[in-house]
Amino acid sequence: MEGCCSAKRACLIFGSVYLVGGLLLFGWVGSKVGTERRKNTEDPNEENKLEDINHYIHFLDLFLALCWVIVASLLLFGVCKANSRFLTPTLVLIPPDSLAMLINVVVFVANFGFLHPLVIAFNIIRISGIVVNIFFFWCVFHHRNQIKEQLSKEK
């Protein structure tokens, strides 16, 4: 069942994008976490509040980026070798990643309000990421089932 938009091809595309994205995010966030935080803690303006929130979100993003590098590598290996066990870590990581995105949305809305321009942009990016994760989950799940069906037919 090899069409123009097969689950295998989608897994390879998503896995490659998440691998490169994880590497880039790890490098970018790693450089942000390594820099000093703001020095003026007495001025509770919006910019300082945003810096504080981003400082803590960067630690979560750093951890998730490292996880995505490992899991996307396993996914690509599993798709190429047609081994469903290597696709399982992706199915395990997508829900917590989506939950982290949803928590980020809630934190920003709670602190700045829903109609703040930065929050609107941030929410669009994060909600788009959640939608992409849903499609990614479906593709990996579908391809994993295809591999299992092929293995059961061969036995």
Short mmCIF file of C-alpha atoms in Angstrom, two decimals, residues 13-128:
data_model
loop_
_atom_site.label_atom_id
_atom_site.label_comp_id
_atom_site.label_asym_id
_atom_site.label_seq_id
_atom_site.Cartn_x
_atom_site.Cartn_y
_atom_site.Cartn_z
CA ILE A 13 9.21 13.37 6.85
CA PHE A 14 7.93 14.09 10.37
CA GLY A 15 10.86 12.23 11.93
CA SER A 16 13.38 14.20 9.89
CA VAL A 17 11.71 17.52 10.70
CA TYR A 18 11.51 16.71 14.42
CA LEU A 19 15.15 15.55 14.46
CA VAL A 20 16.44 18.72 12.82
CA GLY A 21 14.03 20.85 14.86
CA GLY A 22 15.13 19.16 18.08
CA LEU A 23 18.79 19.78 17.28
CA LEU A 24 18.17 23.42 16.40
CA LEU A 25 15.95 24.00 19.44
CA PHE A 26 18.47 22.32 21.72
CA GLY A 27 21.24 24.61 20.45
CA TRP A 28 19.12 27.76 20.60
CA VAL A 29 17.58 27.08 24.02
CA GLY A 30 20.93 25.87 25.36
CA SER A 31 22.45 29.22 24.50
CA LYS A 32 19.51 31.04 26.12
CA VAL A 33 19.68 29.02 29.35
CA GLY A 34 23.43 29.63 29.61
CA THR A 35 23.08 33.41 29.57
CA GLU A 36 22.46 35.45 32.69
CA ARG A 37 18.96 36.43 33.66
CA ARG A 38 18.01 40.06 34.02
CA LYS A 39 19.64 42.01 36.78
CA ASN A 40 16.80 44.38 37.71
CA THR A 41 14.43 42.29 39.82
CA GLU A 42 12.69 45.28 41.41
CA ASP A 43 10.89 46.49 38.28
CA PRO A 44 7.90 44.17 37.72
CA ASN A 45 7.09 45.38 34.20
CA GLU A 46 5.74 43.21 31.42
CA GLU A 47 9.10 42.60 29.78
CA ASN A 48 10.68 41.34 33.01
CA LYS A 49 7.68 39.11 33.69
CA LEU A 50 8.01 37.66 30.18
CA GLU A 51 11.73 37.04 30.76
CA ASP A 52 10.98 35.22 34.02
CA ILE A 53 8.37 32.97 32.44
CA ASN A 54 10.57 32.24 29.42
CA HIS A 55 13.52 31.40 31.66
CA TYR A 56 11.60 28.52 33.24
CA ILE A 57 9.97 27.41 29.98
CA HIS A 58 13.43 27.15 28.41
CA PHE A 59 14.38 24.37 30.83
CA LEU A 60 11.34 22.35 29.77
CA ASP A 61 12.07 23.07 26.10
CA LEU A 62 15.69 22.00 26.55
CA PHE A 63 14.61 18.67 28.03
CA LEU A 64 11.97 18.09 25.33
CA ALA A 65 14.42 19.00 22.55
CA LEU A 66 16.89 16.43 23.82
CA CYS A 67 14.10 13.85 24.04
CA TRP A 68 12.98 14.66 20.49
CA VAL A 69 16.50 14.20 19.11
CA ILE A 70 16.70 10.73 20.64
CA VAL A 71 13.12 9.69 19.84
CA ALA A 72 13.18 11.02 16.26
CA SER A 73 16.41 9.11 15.65
CA LEU A 74 14.77 5.94 16.94
CA LEU A 75 11.73 6.62 14.77
CA LEU A 76 13.79 7.02 11.61
CA PHE A 77 15.72 3.85 12.39
CA GLY A 78 12.51 1.95 13.12
CA VAL A 79 10.83 3.10 9.92
CA CYS A 80 13.86 2.18 7.80
CA LYS A 81 14.25 -1.24 9.44
CA ALA A 82 10.47 -1.87 9.67
CA ASN A 83 10.68 -2.51 13.41
CA SER A 84 7.60 -1.37 15.29
CA ARG A 85 9.37 -1.33 18.68
CA PHE A 86 11.39 1.72 17.63
CA LEU A 87 8.21 3.65 16.81
CA THR A 88 6.76 3.23 20.31
CA PRO A 89 8.91 5.94 22.01
CA THR A 90 7.45 8.49 19.61
CA LEU A 91 3.94 7.49 20.60
CA VAL A 92 4.97 7.88 24.25
CA LEU A 93 6.60 11.33 23.82
CA ILE A 94 3.94 13.07 21.71
CA PRO A 95 1.26 13.33 24.46
CA PRO A 96 3.58 14.89 27.10
CA ASP A 97 4.98 17.25 24.46
CA SER A 98 1.47 18.35 23.52
CA LEU A 99 0.57 18.72 27.19
CA ALA A 100 3.64 20.91 27.74
CA MET A 101 2.54 23.11 24.83
CA LEU A 102 -0.95 23.37 26.29
CA ILE A 103 0.45 24.29 29.72
CA ASN A 104 2.61 26.98 28.08
CA VAL A 105 -0.50 28.44 26.45
CA VAL A 106 -2.36 28.47 29.77
CA VAL A 107 0.58 30.09 31.62
CA PHE A 108 0.90 32.87 29.08
CA VAL A 109 -2.85 33.54 28.97
CA ALA A 110 -3.04 33.58 32.77
CA ASN A 111 -0.17 36.05 33.08
CA PHE A 112 -0.78 38.42 30.16
CA GLY A 113 -4.39 37.93 29.10
CA PHE A 114 -5.72 36.38 25.93
CA LEU A 115 -5.60 39.50 23.73
CA HIS A 116 -1.99 40.54 24.35
CA PRO A 117 -0.22 40.62 20.92
CA LEU A 118 2.68 38.40 22.02
CA VAL A 119 0.30 35.91 23.62
CA ILE A 120 -1.80 35.70 20.45
CA ALA A 121 1.30 34.93 18.35
CA PHE A 122 2.62 32.49 20.94
CA ASN A 123 -0.74 30.71 21.19
CA ILE A 124 -1.04 30.36 17.41
CA ILE A 125 2.42 28.78 17.27
CA ARG A 126 1.79 26.41 20.18
CA ILE A 127 -1.71 25.37 19.08
CA SER A 128 -0.38 24.75 15.56
#
